[in-house]
C-alpha cells in the first residue's frame, strides 16, 4: 500500500516538474517576445504580458511541491545536525502533522470560496483586452497545496527528510 502511494506521488512529481518546465519555457518566450516587440518595434500586447504573468505564477506555485519532493528546501535546524536520525525522523513527523498539513490545508479551505466564485463567473484578466482563463490559474493554488501535503506525507513514509 505504501509503495503504491509513493509511486503515485512520484507520478504527481513528474507531472508537476513537467508543468514547471512548460511554465518556465513559456515565461522565457513571452518575456523575450515582449522585449523584442516593445524595444524593437515599439509595440506592446497586453495578452503577452498576461501570458508571462500566468506562466510566472504557475512556475512559482508548482515549484513548492517539486522542491519538497526533491528535498530542495532550506533546513534551519542547527541542532538536528548534531542529533541522531531518530530525532530528525521525529521532528519531520511533528513538522508534517503540526505545520505542513494544517497550513496547506487551511490554505485550501480558506481559498475555496474565492475559487468557486472565480469559476462561477469564468474570471478573466483584469486588464482590458487581457487573457481569459484566470480562473484556471487560480485553481493552481489549492492544487499545489494538495500536492505539497501529499509530497510531505510521501517524504515521511519514504523515511527521507522533509
XYZ file of N, CA, C and O in Angstrom:
648
model
N 0.822 -1.200 0.000
C 0.000 0.000 0.000
C 0.864 1.262 0.000
O 0.592 2.194 -0.742
N 1.898 1.271 0.857
C 2.786 2.432 0.917
C 3.538 2.592 -0.392
O 3.697 3.713 -0.894
N 3.982 1.459 -0.960
C 4.699 1.529 -2.243
C 3.823 2.116 -3.340
O 4.287 2.902 -4.165
N 2.563 1.762 -3.344
C 1.628 2.293 -4.337
C 1.453 3.804 -4.162
O 1.418 4.549 -5.135
N 1.340 4.224 -2.904
C 1.210 5.656 -2.616
C 2.462 6.416 -3.049
O 2.371 7.487 -3.649
N 3.627 5.865 -2.750
C 4.885 6.517 -3.135
C 5.027 6.583 -4.650
O 5.501 7.585 -5.190
N 4.606 5.532 -5.342
C 4.629 5.546 -6.810
C 3.689 6.627 -7.350
O 4.033 7.346 -8.292
N 2.517 6.733 -6.755
C 1.551 7.762 -7.141
C 2.147 9.160 -6.944
O 2.029 10.025 -7.810
N 2.811 9.364 -5.812
C 3.431 10.665 -5.539
C 4.570 10.950 -6.507
O 4.789 12.100 -6.892
N 5.316 9.922 -6.902
C 6.369 10.124 -7.908
C 5.763 10.552 -9.245
O 6.309 11.410 -9.933
N 4.639 9.953 -9.610
C 3.968 10.346 -10.865
C 3.472 11.793 -10.770
O 3.588 12.549 -11.736
N 2.937 12.167 -9.616
C 2.500 13.554 -9.433
C 3.683 14.508 -9.514
O 3.573 15.602 -10.077
N 4.823 14.086 -8.975
C 6.021 14.919 -9.038
C 6.483 15.089 -10.480
O 6.865 16.188 -10.893
N 6.448 14.026 -11.248
C 6.831 14.114 -12.663
C 5.909 15.075 -13.400
O 6.360 15.904 -14.201
N 4.608 14.997 -13.113
C 3.650 15.908 -13.750
C 3.908 17.355 -13.330
O 3.879 18.267 -14.171
N 4.183 17.574 -12.047
C 4.446 18.932 -11.561
C 5.742 19.474 -12.155
O 5.821 20.653 -12.529
N 6.782 18.633 -12.269
C 8.036 19.078 -12.897
C 7.819 19.417 -14.362
O 8.374 20.395 -14.875
N 7.009 18.617 -15.040
C 6.691 18.911 -16.438
C 5.962 20.235 -16.578
O 6.269 21.037 -17.466
N 5.009 20.467 -15.680
C 4.277 21.735 -15.707
C 5.207 22.908 -15.430
O 5.102 23.948 -16.079
N 6.132 22.739 -14.491
C 7.105 23.800 -14.200
C 8.006 24.060 -15.400
O 8.332 25.211 -15.705
N 8.407 23.004 -16.090
C 9.254 23.170 -17.277
C 8.522 23.927 -18.380
O 9.078 24.844 -18.993
N 7.279 23.555 -18.610
C 6.481 24.239 -19.628
C 6.271 25.700 -19.239
O 6.384 26.604 -20.076
N 5.976 25.942 -17.963
C 5.771 27.319 -17.492
C 7.048 28.144 -17.631
O 6.999 29.315 -18.023
N 8.203 27.547 -17.328
C 9.472 28.272 -17.447
C 9.767 28.611 -18.902
O 10.205 29.733 -19.216
N 9.516 27.673 -19.797
C 9.733 27.944 -21.222
C 8.764 29.008 -21.738
O 9.154 29.897 -22.496
N 7.505 28.912 -21.326
C 6.516 29.908 -21.741
C 6.870 31.286 -21.204
O 6.727 32.298 -21.912
N 7.343 31.337 -19.970
C 7.741 32.608 -19.368
C 8.910 33.222 -20.132
O 8.879 34.407 -20.471
N 9.917 32.415 -20.410
C 11.089 32.922 -21.136
C 10.701 33.403 -22.532
O 11.131 34.481 -22.975
N 9.870 32.628 -23.223
C 9.448 33.012 -24.575
C 8.610 34.290 -24.547
O 8.798 35.182 -25.386
N 7.684 34.379 -23.589
C 6.819 35.557 -23.520
C 7.626 36.814 -23.195
O 7.422 37.862 -23.822
N 8.550 36.718 -22.255
C 9.353 37.883 -21.885
C 10.252 38.298 -23.052
O 10.387 39.492 -23.352
N 10.858 37.327 -23.722
C 11.691 37.631 -24.879
C 10.873 38.326 -25.964
O 11.300 39.342 -26.531
N 9.694 37.809 -26.232
C 8.825 38.404 -27.240
C 8.370 39.806 -26.838
O 8.339 40.721 -27.679
N 8.049 39.994 -25.572
C 7.648 41.320 -25.084
C 8.768 42.327 -25.302
O 8.548 43.434 -25.809
N 9.984 41.950 -24.938
C 11.131 42.855 -25.056
C 11.421 43.174 -26.520
O 11.617 44.340 -26.896
N 11.434 42.163 -27.373
C 11.725 42.380 -28.803
C 10.653 43.257 -29.434
O 10.967 44.211 -30.179
N 9.390 42.963 -29.155
C 8.311 43.761 -29.750
C 8.307 45.197 -29.223
O 8.104 46.137 -29.989
N 8.545 45.357 -27.926
C 8.481 46.689 -27.352
C 9.657 47.551 -27.797
O 9.486 48.673 -28.243
N 10.878 47.032 -27.659
C 12.051 47.863 -27.952
C 12.496 47.770 -29.401
O 13.159 48.676 -29.899
N 12.120 46.718 -30.075
C 12.492 46.593 -31.482
C 11.483 47.227 -32.424
O 11.850 47.818 -33.443
N 10.195 47.105 -32.069
C 9.151 47.577 -32.969
C 8.206 48.594 -32.343
O 7.290 49.084 -33.004
N 8.375 48.874 -31.057
C 7.529 49.860 -30.393
C 6.093 49.409 -30.219
O 5.185 50.237 -30.163
N 5.876 48.104 -30.108
C 4.526 47.549 -29.996
C 4.425 46.763 -28.687
O 5.368 46.086 -28.290
N 3.292 46.860 -28.031
C 3.069 46.081 -26.820
C 1.745 45.351 -26.881
O 0.790 45.838 -27.499
N 1.708 44.183 -26.293
C 0.478 43.389 -26.260
C 0.166 42.997 -24.830
O 0.994 42.360 -24.157
N -1.018 43.359 -24.373
C -1.466 43.013 -23.022
C -1.532 41.496 -22.873
O -1.194 40.952 -21.830
N -1.935 40.794 -23.934
C -2.055 39.335 -23.871
C -0.714 38.681 -23.550
O -0.651 37.714 -22.785
N 0.359 39.207 -24.134
C 1.687 38.653 -23.860
C 2.107 38.922 -22.417
O 2.716 38.064 -21.771
N 1.783 40.093 -21.923
C 2.118 40.401 -20.531
C 1.331 39.512 -19.574
O 1.863 39.042 -18.566
N 0.067 39.275 -19.892
C -0.732 38.359 -19.086
C -0.176 36.936 -19.170
O -0.125 36.226 -18.166
N 0.228 36.524 -20.367
C 0.799 35.182 -20.529
C 2.054 35.025 -19.679
O 2.256 33.984 -19.033
N 2.893 36.046 -19.650
C 4.098 35.996 -18.822
C 3.724 35.937 -17.340
O 4.326 35.173 -16.571
N 2.737 36.709 -16.938
C 2.295 36.695 -15.536
C 1.716 35.340 -15.150
O 2.012 34.803 -14.077
N 0.889 34.771 -16.015
C 0.285 33.464 -15.751
C 1.371 32.396 -15.646
O 1.337 31.540 -14.766
N 2.343 32.433 -16.568
C 3.416 31.435 -16.566
C 4.261 31.568 -15.304
O 4.643 30.561 -14.690
N 4.558 32.800 -14.909
C 5.346 33.002 -13.692
C 4.599 32.491 -12.467
O 5.188 31.838 -11.594
N 3.311 32.776 -12.397
C 2.516 32.320 -11.253
C 2.478 30.798 -11.186
O 2.665 30.209 -10.113
N 2.260 30.149 -12.316
C 2.228 28.679 -12.342
C 3.585 28.109 -11.940
O 3.662 27.136 -11.172
N 4.657 28.701 -12.437
C 6.005 28.236 -12.097
C 6.268 28.393 -10.596
O 6.761 27.465 -9.942
N 5.931 29.530 -10.045
C 6.171 29.778 -8.620
C 5.334 28.853 -7.741
O 5.833 28.292 -6.754
N 4.079 28.671 -8.099
C 3.179 27.873 -7.267
C 3.548 26.389 -7.304
O 3.608 25.725 -6.268
N 3.807 25.845 -8.485
C 4.090 24.414 -8.584
C 5.533 24.072 -8.237
O 5.890 22.901 -8.138
N 6.373 25.078 -8.024
C 7.740 24.809 -7.578
C 7.771 24.360 -6.122
O 8.711 23.678 -5.701
N 6.764 24.699 -5.350
C 6.735 24.346 -3.931
C 6.671 22.824 -3.727
O 7.527 22.261 -3.036
N 5.690 22.105 -4.317
C 5.694 20.655 -4.115
C 6.886 19.962 -4.777
O 7.383 18.960 -4.260
N 7.364 20.506 -5.890
C 8.537 19.914 -6.541
C 9.753 20.055 -5.634
O 10.532 19.113 -5.457
N 9.914 21.216 -5.052
C 11.037 21.464 -4.140
C 10.970 20.522 -2.940
O 11.987 19.949 -2.534
N 9.802 20.325 -2.385
C 9.641 19.429 -1.244
C 9.938 17.984 -1.635
O 10.596 17.255 -0.890
N 9.494 17.562 -2.811
C 9.722 16.188 -3.258
C 11.200 15.894 -3.484
O 11.641 14.759 -3.337
N 11.972 16.918 -3.816
C 13.396 16.727 -4.119
C 14.312 17.253 -3.016
O 15.506 17.419 -3.241
N 13.729 17.509 -1.854
C 14.465 17.976 -0.691
C 15.306 19.210 -1.004
O 16.443 19.344 -0.564
N 14.740 20.128 -1.773
C 15.452 21.334 -2.167
C 15.229 22.511 -1.239
O 15.785 23.573 -1.452
N 14.416 22.335 -0.233
C 14.130 23.433 0.687
C 15.271 23.597 1.683
O 16.101 22.708 1.866
N 15.288 24.715 2.344
C 16.350 25.034 3.290
C 15.919 24.598 4.687
O 14.840 24.938 5.144
N 16.775 23.848 5.330
C 16.524 23.470 6.724
C 17.210 24.483 7.625
O 18.340 24.866 7.375
N 16.545 24.874 8.680
C 17.088 25.880 9.575
C 17.544 25.247 10.890
O 18.060 25.917 11.747
N 17.388 23.966 11.002
C 17.714 23.294 12.253
C 19.207 23.064 12.386
O 19.774 22.203 11.738
N 19.835 23.814 13.236
C 21.264 23.645 13.519
C 21.451 22.475 14.479
O 22.415 21.714 14.382
N 20.518 22.303 15.377
C 20.608 21.241 16.391
C 20.477 19.861 15.754
O 21.160 18.921 16.154
N 19.623 19.717 14.757
C 19.358 18.396 14.197
C 20.581 17.773 13.532
O 20.662 16.560 13.412
N 21.522 18.588 13.119
C 22.737 18.044 12.520
C 23.545 17.255 13.540
O 24.211 16.286 13.195
N 23.478 17.660 14.795
C 24.263 17.012 15.836
C 23.523 15.840 16.485
O 24.144 15.012 17.135
N 22.210 15.807 16.324
C 21.421 14.729 16.914
C 21.241 13.598 15.898
O 21.508 13.748 14.716
N 20.757 12.497 16.362
C 20.666 11.304 15.532
C 19.524 11.301 14.538
O 18.683 12.198 14.496
N 19.508 10.225 13.772
C 18.478 10.022 12.741
C 17.095 9.917 13.368
O 16.113 10.377 12.798
N 17.015 9.318 14.545
C 15.731 9.147 15.223
C 15.094 10.501 15.547
O 13.900 10.699 15.386
N 15.913 11.446 16.003
C 15.405 12.789 16.293
C 14.906 13.464 15.014
O 13.835 14.059 15.003
N 15.705 13.376 13.955
C 15.309 14.013 12.697
C 14.011 13.419 12.163
O 13.152 14.140 11.654
N 13.858 12.121 12.269
C 12.632 11.464 11.808
C 11.443 11.955 12.625
O 10.392 12.270 12.077
N 11.617 12.016 13.933
C 10.539 12.509 14.806
C 10.203 13.961 14.533
O 9.029 14.341 14.493
N 11.220 14.789 14.306
C 10.964 16.199 14.028
C 10.261 16.374 12.680
O 9.436 17.278 12.524
N 10.572 15.511 11.721
C 9.877 15.584 10.438
C 8.402 15.216 10.577
O 7.535 15.841 9.966
N 8.118 14.224 11.388
C 6.717 13.832 11.614
C 5.969 14.955 12.326
O 4.837 15.297 11.961
N 6.596 15.551 13.327
C 5.980 16.676 14.043
C 5.748 17.846 13.089
O 4.679 18.463 13.102
N 6.737 18.151 12.258
C 6.598 19.255 11.299
C 5.463 18.987 10.316
O 4.697 19.895 9.979
N 5.338 17.751 9.886
C 4.260 17.395 8.957
C 2.894 17.559 9.610
O 2.006 18.199 9.052
N 2.760 17.005 10.809
C 1.457 16.996 11.479
C 1.072 18.370 12.026
O -0.081 18.785 11.931
N 2.024 19.096 12.581
C 1.703 20.374 13.218
C 1.767 21.577 12.287
O 1.133 22.591 12.558
N 2.557 21.491 11.229
C 2.758 22.671 10.393
C 2.312 22.471 8.944
O 1.456 23.186 8.449
N 2.923 21.521 8.257
C 2.686 21.399 6.815
C 1.225 21.100 6.491
O 0.604 21.834 5.717
N 0.678 20.051 7.068
C -0.716 19.693 6.758
C -1.696 20.779 7.212
O -2.557 21.189 6.424
N -1.604 21.297 8.433
C -2.556 22.345 8.823
C -2.445 23.635 7.996
O -3.460 24.211 7.611
N -1.222 24.070 7.703
C -1.061 25.333 6.964
C -1.572 25.197 5.533
O -2.353 26.032 5.057
N -1.163 24.142 4.849
C -1.607 23.991 3.469
C -3.065 23.557 3.392
O -3.770 23.895 2.440
N -3.536 22.834 4.402
C -4.967 22.508 4.465
C -5.802 23.765 4.676
O -6.856 23.940 4.054
N -5.337 24.655 5.549
C -6.024 25.927 5.770
C -6.032 26.765 4.492
O -7.034 27.416 4.181
N -4.930 26.736 3.774
C -4.861 27.476 2.510
C -5.942 26.989 1.544
O -6.645 27.797 0.925
N -6.089 25.683 1.431
C -7.127 25.119 0.546
C -8.512 25.523 1.042
O -9.356 25.990 0.269
N -8.754 25.336 2.327
C -10.071 25.610 2.893
C -10.438 27.094 2.782
O -11.564 27.442 2.412
N -9.499 27.981 3.099
C -9.788 29.418 3.088
C -9.926 29.958 1.667
O -10.664 30.915 1.438
N -9.243 29.363 0.727
C -9.253 29.866 -0.644
C -10.438 29.341 -1.452
O -10.775 29.891 -2.493
N -11.063 28.265 -0.976
C -12.103 27.594 -1.750
C -13.276 28.501 -2.160
O -13.707 28.454 -3.322
N -13.836 29.336 -1.288
C -14.946 30.196 -1.721
C -14.546 31.163 -2.848
O -15.331 31.378 -3.779
N -13.354 31.740 -2.764
C -12.894 32.625 -3.834
C -12.718 31.868 -5.142
O -13.034 32.378 -6.215
N -12.211 30.661 -5.048
C -12.026 29.840 -6.245
C -13.373 29.470 -6.855
O -13.538 29.530 -8.081
N -14.324 29.120 -6.031
C -15.660 28.776 -6.533
C -16.301 29.975 -7.228
O -16.908 29.836 -8.302
N -16.143 31.144 -6.646
C -16.687 32.347 -7.277
C -15.981 32.625 -8.607
O -16.624 32.972 -9.599
N -14.677 32.477 -8.620
C -13.902 32.706 -9.837
C -14.361 31.774 -10.961
O -14.495 32.182 -12.108
N -14.608 30.510 -10.608
C -15.103 29.555 -11.608
C -16.523 29.908 -12.047
O -16.870 29.729 -13.221
N -17.347 30.381 -11.113
C -18.743 30.664 -11.464
C -18.862 31.811 -12.465
O -19.785 31.831 -13.283
N -17.949 32.769 -12.404
C -18.009 33.890 -13.346
C -17.001 33.742 -14.486
O -16.872 34.631 -15.327
N -16.278 32.612 -14.491
C -15.232 32.373 -15.506
C -14.304 33.586 -15.589
O -14.129 34.209 -16.628
N -13.701 33.891 -14.442
C -12.895 35.096 -14.286
C -11.782 35.174 -15.326
O -11.122 34.194 -15.644
N -11.594 36.376 -15.830
C -10.546 36.641 -16.819
C -9.615 37.717 -16.255
O -9.769 38.171 -15.126
N -8.673 38.132 -17.052
C -7.716 39.145 -16.653
C -8.424 40.448 -16.296
O -9.458 40.786 -16.864
N -7.831 41.202 -15.374
C -8.401 42.490 -15.002
C -8.071 43.554 -16.041
O -8.695 44.617 -16.061
N -7.086 43.291 -16.881
C -6.693 44.237 -17.924
C -7.662 44.160 -19.102
O -8.077 43.084 -19.506
N -7.992 45.291 -19.663
C -8.836 45.327 -20.846
C -8.066 44.705 -22.006
O -6.952 45.101 -22.299
N -8.680 43.727 -22.640
C -8.019 43.044 -23.743
C -7.054 41.966 -23.294
O -6.318 41.400 -24.103
N -7.038 41.658 -22.006
C -6.132 40.638 -21.477
C -6.648 39.230 -21.742
O -7.712 39.029 -22.325
N -5.878 38.262 -21.300
C -6.242 36.859 -21.497
C -7.372 36.442 -20.579
O -7.506 36.942 -19.469
N -8.148 35.502 -21.042
C -9.163 34.884 -20.202
C -8.535 33.745 -19.426
O -7.337 33.510 -19.486
N -9.345 33.022 -18.718
C -8.869 31.821 -18.045
C -8.133 32.045 -16.737
O -7.417 31.154 -16.285
N -8.308 33.190 -16.126
C -7.662 33.426 -14.833
C -8.169 32.428 -13.792
O -7.427 32.024 -12.904
N -9.416 31.993 -13.937
C -9.976 31.020 -13.006
C -9.200 29.706 -13.052
O -9.069 29.013 -12.046
N -8.645 29.357 -14.201
C -7.818 28.147 -14.296
C -6.512 28.318 -13.528
O -6.052 27.404 -12.848
N -5.917 29.488 -13.653
C -4.685 29.758 -12.927
C -4.931 29.783 -11.416
O -4.112 29.294 -10.640
N -6.070 30.330 -11.014
C -6.394 30.372 -9.589
C -6.582 28.970 -9.016
O -6.409 28.759 -7.825
N -6.920 28.015 -9.856
C -7.062 26.633 -9.415
C -5.713 26.036 -9.033
O -5.645 25.089 -8.251
N -4.644 26.598 -9.556
C -3.307 26.072 -9.286
C -2.933 26.178 -7.814
O -2.212 25.321 -7.298
N -3.392 27.189 -7.109
C -3.002 27.377 -5.713
C -3.479 26.236 -4.810
O -2.652 25.607 -4.139
N -4.774 25.914 -4.775
C -5.169 24.785 -3.916
C -4.644 23.448 -4.438
O -4.359 22.543 -3.650
N -4.478 23.333 -5.743
C -3.926 22.100 -6.306
C -2.478 21.902 -5.848
O -2.086 20.811 -5.421
N -1.685 22.956 -5.907
C -0.294 22.871 -5.457
C -0.230 22.641 -3.944
O 0.663 21.930 -3.462
N -1.155 23.209 -3.183
C -1.184 22.973 -1.741
C -1.473 21.500 -1.448
O -0.833 20.895 -0.578
N -2.418 20.918 -2.175
C -2.716 19.495 -2.005
C -1.510 18.642 -2.398
O -1.182 17.666 -1.712
N -0.844 18.998 -3.486
C 0.357 18.263 -3.896
C 1.452 18.370 -2.835
O 2.179 17.400 -2.583
N 1.578 19.519 -2.208
C 2.580 19.703 -1.161
C 2.281 18.803 0.034
O 3.184 18.181 0.599
N 1.021 18.715 0.414
C 0.638 17.822 1.513
C 0.960 16.374 1.150
O 1.550 15.631 1.948
N 0.596 15.963 -0.058
C 0.872 14.590 -0.494
C 2.367 14.299 -0.518
O 2.814 13.221 -0.111
N 3.176 15.255 -0.985
C 4.626 15.052 -1.032
C 5.222 15.017 0.376
O 6.187 14.290 0.623
N 4.672 15.786 1.295
C 5.145 15.746 2.680
C 4.867 14.396 3.321
O 5.729 13.826 4.004
N 3.675 13.863 3.093
C 3.338 12.536 3.609
C 4.243 11.481 2.973
O 4.747 10.581 3.655
N 4.488 11.609 1.680
C 5.364 10.662 0.986
C 6.780 10.718 1.539
O 7.441 9.683 1.673
N 7.253 11.912 1.869
C 8.605 12.043 2.424
C 8.716 11.322 3.763
O 9.715 10.655 4.038
N 7.694 11.439 4.603
C 7.718 10.769 5.899
C 7.610 9.254 5.712
O 8.332 8.479 6.356
N 6.745 8.808 4.804
C 6.589 7.375 4.563
C 7.843 6.751 3.941
O 8.168 5.609 4.206
N 8.523 7.528 3.102
C 9.733 7.020 2.456
C 10.946 7.139 3.366
O 12.043 6.756 2.978
N 10.729 7.711 4.538
C 11.810 7.899 5.525
C 12.947 8.737 4.996
O 14.111 8.413 5.165
N 12.580 9.785 4.334
C 13.580 10.757 3.910
C 13.200 12.091 4.536
O 12.038 12.307 4.874
N 14.154 12.987 4.718
C 13.847 14.246 5.408
C 12.823 15.076 4.651
O 12.791 15.059 3.427
N 12.004 15.793 5.388
C 11.033 16.707 4.774
C 11.729 17.851 4.113
O 12.702 18.359 4.391
